[in-house]
Amino acid sequence: MMNYFFKLCGLPNNDLLRDRIYRRLWTSILISSFGAQITILALPLTAAVMLNATASQMGILTFMETLPFVLLSLPAGVWLDRVRKLPVYIAGETMIALAVISVPVAWYFDVINMTWLYVVGFMIGAINTTAGTAAQIVLTQIVPRERLVEAHAKNALATSGAEVSGPAAAGVLIKLLSAPLALMADAILLLTSALILRGIHIEEHRPEKADSHFWRDLKEGVRFVINKPLLVGLACTVGMWQLCYNAALVVQILFATRLLGLSEQAVGLSYMTIGVGSIAASIYGHRISRKLGPGPCMVLGVAVCGLGWGGLALAPAGWIGIAAFGAMLMAFAVGGVLIFINFLALRQAVTPEPMLGRMTSTMRWLILIPAGPGALIGGWLGEHLGLRVALGFAGFVALAVALIAWRHPLIRGITHLPTLSAHSDNPELATDAEGKNK
């Protein structure tokens, strides 16, 4: 029956979605992403509209969400290399649902305040530090390495589908139920995602090391990353992008509600442009990556984001500003997909399986170190110099990062996905057969 359905949809015989295990993972990602759209809107709207948060308080909220990555990523990676990843992924989806439920509970008992939201943001970040890393590794256990860019593009398509309809539905829920109560829907979807993941069976081979030692293994993961110029270059580029993204993120809801006068429902409708941009980038991102190369494609994504933030900073109020707000969200979506389908595939392609947990956590740690300061800078600029200045800062720095990355010969020179050497225990970059012919 499924094969007949896929034939009607025009899917090739070798399409990843024809694989039952990957299809189950993809469905879980779609459902949890839909729920995430509710939280992405409801949590900051609870702060901005219900609690009248300042730009600095919005910056602190975003900072609290990213702080756990800096504190916990490295030890989490060592631990993940010693345990099965799928159960960690499932437990994470369940625990985030419980954290999200606490917001409407606090609202019901009239104890909701910014401190409560800070704690919830920290809890979600702490869980994602481990469960999110586990989720990325689970993908490499299901999909062959040479198809990782394709898999990440399809995952981005699942996220994009949620981004098209999710914000509008979230806006309606928030208007009908209030922002805190709308979070209940996210919790239900997260629990559904966890149930779907429980049906996945993965044969995971983890060779036991008789002489394993926690701190030495942690240092091994960091050393693995810093000794690979490719991984260092990727971490610097995406880390600076994270600084810009978080600086813009903390002020964009305030910009929409206070300068543009948009209602919660109108903000939700505007966020649908993220889905449109993500779908377009997910469909064509793999082709763009093959044509330009993973490195140049990633740099293009950074530049597109910078243009979006800078354009909104310069746009006047009124309908032009509203259009610019939608365009900024679309540019962010397109740029983000182009960045991450290549960034994730590149770092996974050059890492052996026993090192995946430590590499992933180390890379997440490195790229998110600038995220917290970016949120605080954006909040300070927005409160003291104006919301437009914060957006302009994000746009200008992102364009500067794109220019510097483009001039970096290593990143610009990545014209194909590297592979692990099949003949070495100490993996180095090896050119695949396709790359040799380019």
Short mmCIF file of C-alpha atoms in Angstrom, two decimals:
data_model
loop_
_atom_site.label_atom_id
_atom_site.label_comp_id
_atom_site.label_asym_id
_atom_site.label_seq_id
_atom_site.Cartn_x
_atom_site.Cartn_y
_atom_site.Cartn_z
CA MET A 1 0.00 0.00 0.00
CA MET A 2 2.77 2.41 0.97
CA ASN A 3 4.70 1.63 -2.22
CA TYR A 4 1.60 2.43 -4.27
CA PHE A 5 1.17 5.70 -2.38
CA PHE A 6 4.80 6.65 -2.98
CA LYS A 7 4.42 5.83 -6.67
CA LEU A 8 1.44 8.19 -6.86
CA CYS A 9 3.55 10.87 -5.17
CA GLY A 10 6.28 10.37 -7.74
CA LEU A 11 8.94 9.37 -5.19
CA PRO A 12 11.94 7.57 -6.75
CA ASN A 13 12.53 3.97 -5.71
CA ASN A 14 15.61 4.95 -3.73
CA ASP A 15 14.02 7.89 -1.90
CA LEU A 16 14.79 7.93 1.82
CA LEU A 17 11.10 8.20 2.71
CA ARG A 18 10.60 4.70 1.32
CA ASP A 19 12.69 3.42 4.23
CA ARG A 20 10.30 2.51 7.06
CA ILE A 21 12.63 3.44 9.92
CA TYR A 22 13.63 6.79 8.46
CA ARG A 23 9.99 7.52 7.60
CA ARG A 24 9.04 6.98 11.26
CA LEU A 25 11.80 9.33 12.40
CA TRP A 26 10.73 11.91 9.81
CA THR A 27 7.10 11.72 11.01
CA SER A 28 8.22 12.26 14.60
CA ILE A 29 10.23 15.31 13.54
CA LEU A 30 7.21 16.71 11.68
CA ILE A 31 4.91 16.36 14.70
CA SER A 32 7.35 17.74 17.28
CA SER A 33 8.25 20.61 14.93
CA PHE A 34 4.58 21.57 14.67
CA GLY A 35 4.40 21.71 18.45
CA ALA A 36 7.64 23.69 18.62
CA GLN A 37 6.03 26.43 16.52
CA ILE A 38 3.54 26.96 19.31
CA THR A 39 6.26 27.33 21.94
CA ILE A 40 8.37 29.57 19.70
CA LEU A 41 5.47 32.04 19.66
CA ALA A 42 3.71 31.40 22.96
CA LEU A 43 6.70 31.61 25.30
CA PRO A 44 8.02 35.03 24.14
CA LEU A 45 4.48 36.36 23.67
CA THR A 46 3.72 35.37 27.27
CA ALA A 47 6.75 37.44 28.29
CA ALA A 48 6.23 40.39 25.92
CA VAL A 49 2.44 40.80 26.06
CA MET A 50 1.24 39.24 29.31
CA LEU A 51 4.23 40.14 31.51
CA ASN A 52 5.26 43.34 29.62
CA ALA A 53 8.91 42.23 29.46
CA THR A 54 11.58 44.75 28.51
CA ALA A 55 14.09 44.09 25.71
CA SER A 56 16.73 43.27 28.34
CA GLN A 57 14.40 40.74 29.99
CA MET A 58 13.74 39.15 26.59
CA GLY A 59 17.51 38.94 26.17
CA ILE A 60 17.87 37.22 29.53
CA LEU A 61 15.13 34.73 28.58
CA THR A 62 16.97 33.76 25.41
CA PHE A 63 20.27 33.69 27.33
CA MET A 64 18.78 31.22 29.84
CA GLU A 65 17.71 28.96 26.98
CA THR A 66 21.26 28.85 25.56
CA LEU A 67 23.22 28.77 28.84
CA PRO A 68 22.78 24.99 29.38
CA PHE A 69 24.53 24.28 26.08
CA VAL A 70 27.63 26.06 27.33
CA LEU A 71 27.53 24.42 30.76
CA LEU A 72 26.50 20.87 29.84
CA SER A 73 27.38 20.11 26.21
CA LEU A 74 30.86 18.68 26.77
CA PRO A 75 30.04 16.26 29.61
CA ALA A 76 26.80 15.30 27.85
CA GLY A 77 28.79 14.26 24.77
CA VAL A 78 31.08 11.98 26.78
CA TRP A 79 28.07 10.38 28.43
CA LEU A 80 26.25 9.92 25.12
CA ASP A 81 29.17 7.98 23.64
CA ARG A 82 28.64 5.44 26.45
CA VAL A 83 24.86 4.93 26.17
CA ARG A 84 22.22 4.17 23.56
CA LYS A 85 21.09 7.38 21.90
CA LEU A 86 17.48 6.61 20.95
CA PRO A 87 16.20 6.18 24.55
CA VAL A 88 17.83 9.53 25.44
CA TYR A 89 16.06 11.16 22.48
CA ILE A 90 12.69 9.71 23.56
CA ALA A 91 13.15 10.74 27.20
CA GLY A 92 14.06 14.25 26.09
CA GLU A 93 10.83 14.71 24.11
CA THR A 94 8.85 13.59 27.17
CA MET A 95 10.72 15.83 29.63
CA ILE A 96 10.35 18.93 27.44
CA ALA A 97 6.60 18.27 27.35
CA LEU A 98 6.55 18.32 31.15
CA ALA A 99 8.55 21.57 31.27
CA VAL A 100 6.17 23.22 28.80
CA ILE A 101 3.11 22.09 30.79
CA SER A 102 4.45 23.94 33.85
CA VAL A 103 3.76 27.33 32.20
CA PRO A 104 -0.07 26.98 31.95
CA VAL A 105 -0.05 25.41 35.44
CA ALA A 106 1.76 28.46 36.85
CA TRP A 107 -0.60 30.75 34.93
CA TYR A 108 -3.66 28.93 36.33
CA PHE A 109 -2.42 29.38 39.91
CA ASP A 110 -1.46 33.01 39.18
CA VAL A 111 2.23 32.57 40.00
CA ILE A 112 3.55 33.13 36.46
CA ASN A 113 6.38 35.67 36.22
CA MET A 114 9.61 36.22 34.30
CA THR A 115 11.61 34.15 36.78
CA TRP A 116 9.34 31.17 36.07
CA LEU A 117 9.91 31.62 32.34
CA TYR A 118 13.66 31.87 32.89
CA VAL A 119 13.60 28.52 34.73
CA VAL A 120 11.47 26.87 32.03
CA GLY A 121 13.78 28.23 29.32
CA PHE A 122 16.80 26.85 31.17
CA MET A 123 15.12 23.45 31.62
CA ILE A 124 14.24 23.19 27.93
CA GLY A 125 17.78 24.17 26.98
CA ALA A 126 19.28 21.64 29.44
CA ILE A 127 17.16 18.80 28.06
CA ASN A 128 17.90 19.76 24.46
CA THR A 129 21.62 19.82 25.24
CA THR A 130 21.57 16.04 25.62
CA ALA A 131 18.44 14.90 23.78
CA GLY A 132 19.08 17.18 20.79
CA THR A 133 22.60 15.82 20.42
CA ALA A 134 21.23 12.27 20.68
CA ALA A 135 18.68 13.06 17.95
CA GLN A 136 21.42 14.15 15.54
CA ILE A 137 23.37 10.93 16.18
CA VAL A 138 20.27 8.76 15.73
CA LEU A 139 20.00 10.11 12.18
CA THR A 140 23.54 8.87 11.38
CA GLN A 141 22.55 5.41 12.69
CA ILE A 142 19.63 5.25 10.27
CA VAL A 143 20.94 7.01 7.14
CA PRO A 144 24.17 6.19 5.22
CA ARG A 145 26.77 8.94 5.57
CA GLU A 146 26.85 9.68 1.86
CA ARG A 147 23.15 10.62 2.03
CA LEU A 148 23.33 12.90 5.08
CA VAL A 149 22.82 16.15 3.15
CA GLU A 150 19.72 14.63 1.54
CA ALA A 151 18.47 13.44 4.94
CA HIS A 152 19.01 16.82 6.58
CA ALA A 153 17.22 18.49 3.66
CA LYS A 154 14.24 16.16 4.12
CA ASN A 155 14.25 16.78 7.86
CA ALA A 156 14.28 20.50 7.13
CA LEU A 157 11.30 19.91 4.81
CA ALA A 158 9.42 18.26 7.70
CA THR A 159 10.22 21.23 9.89
CA SER A 160 9.20 23.57 7.08
CA GLY A 161 5.81 21.92 6.71
CA ALA A 162 5.20 22.61 10.38
CA GLU A 163 6.43 26.18 9.96
CA VAL A 164 3.86 26.88 7.25
CA SER A 165 0.77 25.89 9.19
CA GLY A 166 2.10 25.88 12.76
CA PRO A 167 2.41 29.65 13.37
CA ALA A 168 -1.09 30.40 12.08
CA ALA A 169 -2.55 27.63 14.23
CA ALA A 170 -0.48 28.87 17.16
CA GLY A 171 -1.78 32.40 16.64
CA VAL A 172 -5.37 31.17 16.70
CA LEU A 173 -4.75 29.04 19.81
CA ILE A 174 -3.08 31.95 21.58
CA LYS A 175 -5.96 34.27 20.71
CA LEU A 176 -8.61 31.76 21.81
CA LEU A 177 -6.91 30.26 24.87
CA SER A 178 -4.13 32.76 25.80
CA ALA A 179 -0.44 32.12 25.24
CA PRO A 180 0.16 29.96 28.34
CA LEU A 181 -2.74 27.58 27.65
CA ALA A 182 -1.70 27.22 24.01
CA LEU A 183 1.47 25.53 25.27
CA MET A 184 -0.65 22.51 26.27
CA ALA A 185 -0.95 21.65 22.58
CA ASP A 186 2.84 21.54 22.23
CA ALA A 187 3.08 19.17 25.20
CA ILE A 188 0.54 16.79 23.62
CA LEU A 189 2.41 16.81 20.29
CA LEU A 190 5.75 16.16 22.01
CA LEU A 191 4.31 13.15 23.81
CA THR A 192 2.94 11.87 20.48
CA SER A 193 6.39 12.27 18.93
CA ALA A 194 7.93 10.27 21.77
CA LEU A 195 5.43 7.44 21.21
CA ILE A 196 6.33 7.28 17.50
CA LEU A 197 10.04 7.15 18.32
CA ARG A 198 9.44 4.20 20.65
CA GLY A 199 8.55 2.13 17.58
CA ILE A 200 12.02 2.57 16.04
CA HIS A 201 14.53 -0.26 16.49
CA ILE A 202 18.22 0.48 15.91
CA GLU A 203 21.15 -1.91 16.18
CA GLU A 204 23.72 0.21 17.96
CA HIS A 205 27.26 -1.09 18.33
CA ARG A 206 29.21 0.60 21.09
CA PRO A 207 32.62 -0.98 21.65
CA GLU A 208 33.42 -0.90 25.36
CA LYS A 209 36.75 0.62 26.34
CA ALA A 210 38.26 -1.11 29.34
CA ASP A 211 40.35 1.96 30.18
CA SER A 212 37.62 4.58 29.65
CA HIS A 213 37.93 7.69 31.79
CA PHE A 214 35.41 10.52 31.82
CA TRP A 215 37.70 13.57 31.77
CA ARG A 216 40.19 12.00 29.41
CA ASP A 217 37.38 11.07 27.01
CA LEU A 218 36.04 14.62 27.24
CA LYS A 219 39.44 16.03 26.32
CA GLU A 220 39.67 13.54 23.44
CA GLY A 221 36.44 14.93 21.96
CA VAL A 222 37.65 18.54 22.23
CA ARG A 223 41.06 17.60 20.81
CA PHE A 224 39.41 15.79 17.89
CA VAL A 225 37.54 18.96 16.93
CA ILE A 226 40.33 21.49 17.40
CA ASN A 227 42.78 19.33 15.44
CA LYS A 228 40.53 19.41 12.38
CA PRO A 229 40.73 22.80 10.62
CA LEU A 230 37.46 22.06 8.82
CA LEU A 231 35.53 21.65 12.07
CA VAL A 232 37.17 24.74 13.58
CA GLY A 233 36.25 26.83 10.52
CA LEU A 234 32.67 25.57 10.61
CA ALA A 235 32.38 26.28 14.35
CA CYS A 236 33.67 29.85 13.96
CA THR A 237 31.32 30.63 11.08
CA VAL A 238 28.16 29.16 12.59
CA GLY A 239 29.07 30.43 16.07
CA MET A 240 29.17 34.03 14.87
CA TRP A 241 25.93 33.45 12.99
CA GLN A 242 24.41 32.28 16.30
CA LEU A 243 25.51 35.55 17.92
CA CYS A 244 23.69 37.52 15.20
CA TYR A 245 20.63 35.28 15.24
CA ASN A 246 20.13 35.59 19.00
CA ALA A 247 20.69 39.36 18.93
CA ALA A 248 17.86 39.64 16.38
CA LEU A 249 15.67 37.00 18.01
CA VAL A 250 15.25 38.82 21.32
CA VAL A 251 13.88 41.98 19.67
CA GLN A 252 11.87 40.73 16.70
CA ILE A 253 8.70 39.94 18.70
CA LEU A 254 8.95 43.34 20.41
CA PHE A 255 9.50 44.99 17.02
CA ALA A 256 6.38 43.31 15.63
CA THR A 257 4.08 44.00 18.57
CA ARG A 258 5.28 47.47 19.64
CA LEU A 259 6.65 49.21 16.53
CA LEU A 260 4.45 47.54 13.90
CA GLY A 261 1.40 47.14 16.16
CA LEU A 262 0.74 43.51 15.19
CA SER A 263 -1.59 41.37 17.30
CA GLU A 264 -0.63 37.89 18.52
CA GLN A 265 -2.63 36.36 15.66
CA ALA A 266 -1.02 38.66 13.09
CA VAL A 267 2.43 37.71 14.40
CA GLY A 268 1.47 34.06 13.96
CA LEU A 269 0.39 34.69 10.36
CA SER A 270 3.66 36.53 9.69
CA TYR A 271 5.63 33.56 11.00
CA MET A 272 4.09 31.43 8.25
CA THR A 273 6.63 33.00 5.90
CA ILE A 274 9.28 31.02 7.78
CA GLY A 275 7.59 27.86 6.57
CA VAL A 276 7.40 29.10 2.98
CA GLY A 277 11.10 29.97 3.01
CA SER A 278 12.06 26.71 4.69
CA ILE A 279 10.12 24.61 2.20
CA ALA A 280 11.72 26.38 -0.76
CA ALA A 281 15.20 26.02 0.75
CA SER A 282 14.58 22.40 1.73
CA ILE A 283 13.46 21.47 -1.79
CA TYR A 284 16.24 23.30 -3.58
CA GLY A 285 18.91 23.35 -0.86
CA HIS A 286 20.35 19.95 -1.78
CA ARG A 287 20.60 21.02 -5.43
CA ILE A 288 22.21 24.35 -4.51
CA SER A 289 24.68 22.53 -2.29
CA ARG A 290 25.61 20.13 -5.09
CA LYS A 291 26.04 23.02 -7.54
CA LEU A 292 27.96 25.45 -5.32
CA GLY A 293 29.47 23.01 -2.85
CA PRO A 294 28.56 22.61 0.86
CA GLY A 295 30.97 25.36 1.99
CA PRO A 296 29.86 28.15 -0.39
CA CYS A 297 26.21 27.15 0.12
CA MET A 298 26.61 27.59 3.88
CA VAL A 299 28.20 31.03 3.39
CA LEU A 300 25.31 32.02 1.12
CA GLY A 301 22.90 31.13 3.94
CA VAL A 302 24.70 33.45 6.39
CA ALA A 303 24.54 36.31 3.89
CA VAL A 304 20.82 35.81 3.21
CA CYS A 305 20.06 36.01 6.94
CA GLY A 306 22.13 39.19 7.26
CA LEU A 307 20.23 40.86 4.43
CA GLY A 308 16.93 40.01 6.10
CA TRP A 309 17.86 41.48 9.48
CA GLY A 310 19.46 44.55 7.95
CA GLY A 311 16.48 45.16 5.66
CA LEU A 312 14.01 45.10 8.55
CA ALA A 313 16.17 47.52 10.56
CA LEU A 314 15.89 50.07 7.72
CA ALA A 315 12.22 49.54 6.89
CA PRO A 316 9.72 52.25 7.91
CA ALA A 317 6.64 51.51 10.00
CA GLY A 318 3.31 50.76 8.32
CA TRP A 319 2.64 48.22 5.62
CA ILE A 320 6.20 48.42 4.32
CA GLY A 321 7.49 47.49 7.76
CA ILE A 322 5.03 44.60 8.02
CA ALA A 323 6.12 43.33 4.60
CA ALA A 324 9.76 43.70 5.64
CA PHE A 325 9.04 41.72 8.82
CA GLY A 326 7.64 38.84 6.76
CA ALA A 327 10.56 39.08 4.33
CA MET A 328 13.04 38.98 7.22
CA LEU A 329 11.45 35.81 8.59
CA MET A 330 11.55 34.21 5.15
CA ALA A 331 15.20 35.22 4.64
CA PHE A 332 16.07 33.76 8.04
CA ALA A 333 14.34 30.49 7.10
CA VAL A 334 16.07 30.19 3.72
CA GLY A 335 19.44 31.12 5.16
CA GLY A 336 19.09 28.84 8.18
CA VAL A 337 18.27 25.80 6.05
CA LEU A 338 21.19 26.47 3.68
CA ILE A 339 23.51 26.78 6.68
CA PHE A 340 22.46 23.76 8.67
CA ILE A 341 21.87 21.07 6.04
CA ASN A 342 25.50 21.58 5.05
CA PHE A 343 26.97 22.27 8.50
CA LEU A 344 25.43 19.15 10.04
CA ALA A 345 26.32 16.91 7.11
CA LEU A 346 29.92 18.15 6.92
CA ARG A 347 30.70 17.61 10.58
CA GLN A 348 29.06 14.17 10.65
CA ALA A 349 30.74 13.07 7.43
CA VAL A 350 34.27 13.46 8.86
CA THR A 351 33.62 11.89 12.28
CA PRO A 352 33.85 8.16 13.14
CA GLU A 353 30.86 6.69 14.98
CA PRO A 354 32.60 6.20 18.38
CA MET A 355 33.38 9.94 18.40
CA LEU A 356 30.00 11.25 17.20
CA GLY A 357 28.59 12.09 20.62
CA ARG A 358 31.67 14.01 21.75
CA MET A 359 32.11 15.74 18.39
CA THR A 360 28.45 16.80 18.25
CA SER A 361 28.43 18.10 21.80
CA THR A 362 31.76 19.90 21.35
CA MET A 363 30.55 21.56 18.15
CA ARG A 364 27.25 22.56 19.74
CA TRP A 365 29.20 23.95 22.70
CA LEU A 366 31.48 25.98 20.46
CA ILE A 367 28.77 27.44 18.24
CA LEU A 368 26.49 28.30 21.17
CA ILE A 369 29.11 30.03 23.32
CA PRO A 370 28.42 33.28 21.35
CA ALA A 371 24.63 32.77 21.48
CA GLY A 372 24.18 33.94 25.08
CA PRO A 373 26.27 37.11 24.66
CA GLY A 374 24.42 37.74 21.38
CA ALA A 375 21.08 37.64 23.21
CA LEU A 376 22.32 39.98 25.93
CA ILE A 377 23.82 42.39 23.37
CA GLY A 378 20.60 42.41 21.36
CA GLY A 379 18.54 43.03 24.50
CA TRP A 380 20.82 45.86 25.69
CA LEU A 381 20.91 47.53 22.27
CA GLY A 382 17.14 47.19 21.90
CA GLU A 383 16.41 48.73 25.29
CA HIS A 384 19.00 51.53 25.28
CA LEU A 385 19.53 52.39 21.60
CA GLY A 386 16.36 51.08 19.95
CA LEU A 387 15.04 47.86 18.43
CA ARG A 388 16.21 48.91 14.95
CA VAL A 389 19.80 49.25 16.18
CA ALA A 390 19.74 45.68 17.52
CA LEU A 391 18.46 44.35 14.18
CA GLY A 392 20.98 46.46 12.27
CA PHE A 393 23.79 45.08 14.44
CA ALA A 394 22.71 41.51 13.65
CA GLY A 395 22.50 42.21 9.91
CA PHE A 396 25.84 44.03 9.62
CA VAL A 397 27.80 41.43 11.62
CA ALA A 398 26.20 38.53 9.69
CA LEU A 399 27.22 40.06 6.35
CA ALA A 400 30.75 40.61 7.70
CA VAL A 401 30.89 36.96 8.82
CA ALA A 402 29.75 35.81 5.35
CA LEU A 403 32.46 37.89 3.69
CA ILE A 404 35.19 36.57 6.01
CA ALA A 405 34.02 32.96 5.58
CA TRP A 406 33.93 33.36 1.80
CA ARG A 407 37.53 34.56 1.84
CA HIS A 408 38.56 31.53 3.93
CA PRO A 409 40.04 29.07 1.41
CA LEU A 410 39.08 25.96 3.40
CA ILE A 411 35.35 26.78 3.61
CA ARG A 412 35.14 28.20 0.10
CA GLY A 413 36.98 25.15 -1.21
CA ILE A 414 34.51 22.53 0.10
CA THR A 415 32.90 21.65 -3.21
CA HIS A 416 31.73 18.16 -2.23
CA LEU A 417 30.90 16.20 0.91
CA PRO A 418 34.09 14.74 2.43
CA THR A 419 34.28 11.11 3.54
CA LEU A 420 36.13 9.17 6.19
CA SER A 421 39.22 7.34 5.02
CA ALA A 422 38.35 3.68 4.71
CA HIS A 423 41.95 2.65 5.41
CA SER A 424 42.81 4.57 8.56
CA ASP A 425 41.88 4.31 12.21
CA ASN A 426 42.64 8.00 12.53
CA PRO A 427 40.13 9.43 10.06
CA GLU A 428 41.18 12.25 7.80
CA LEU A 429 39.37 13.96 4.99
CA ALA A 430 39.26 11.78 1.92
CA THR A 431 37.92 12.76 -1.47
CA ASP A 432 35.15 10.50 -2.67
CA ALA A 433 34.96 9.18 -6.20
CA GLU A 434 32.42 11.81 -7.20
CA GLY A 435 34.64 14.58 -5.91
CA LYS A 436 37.65 13.35 -7.88
CA ASN A 437 35.75 13.83 -11.09
CA LYS A 438 34.73 17.40 -10.32
#
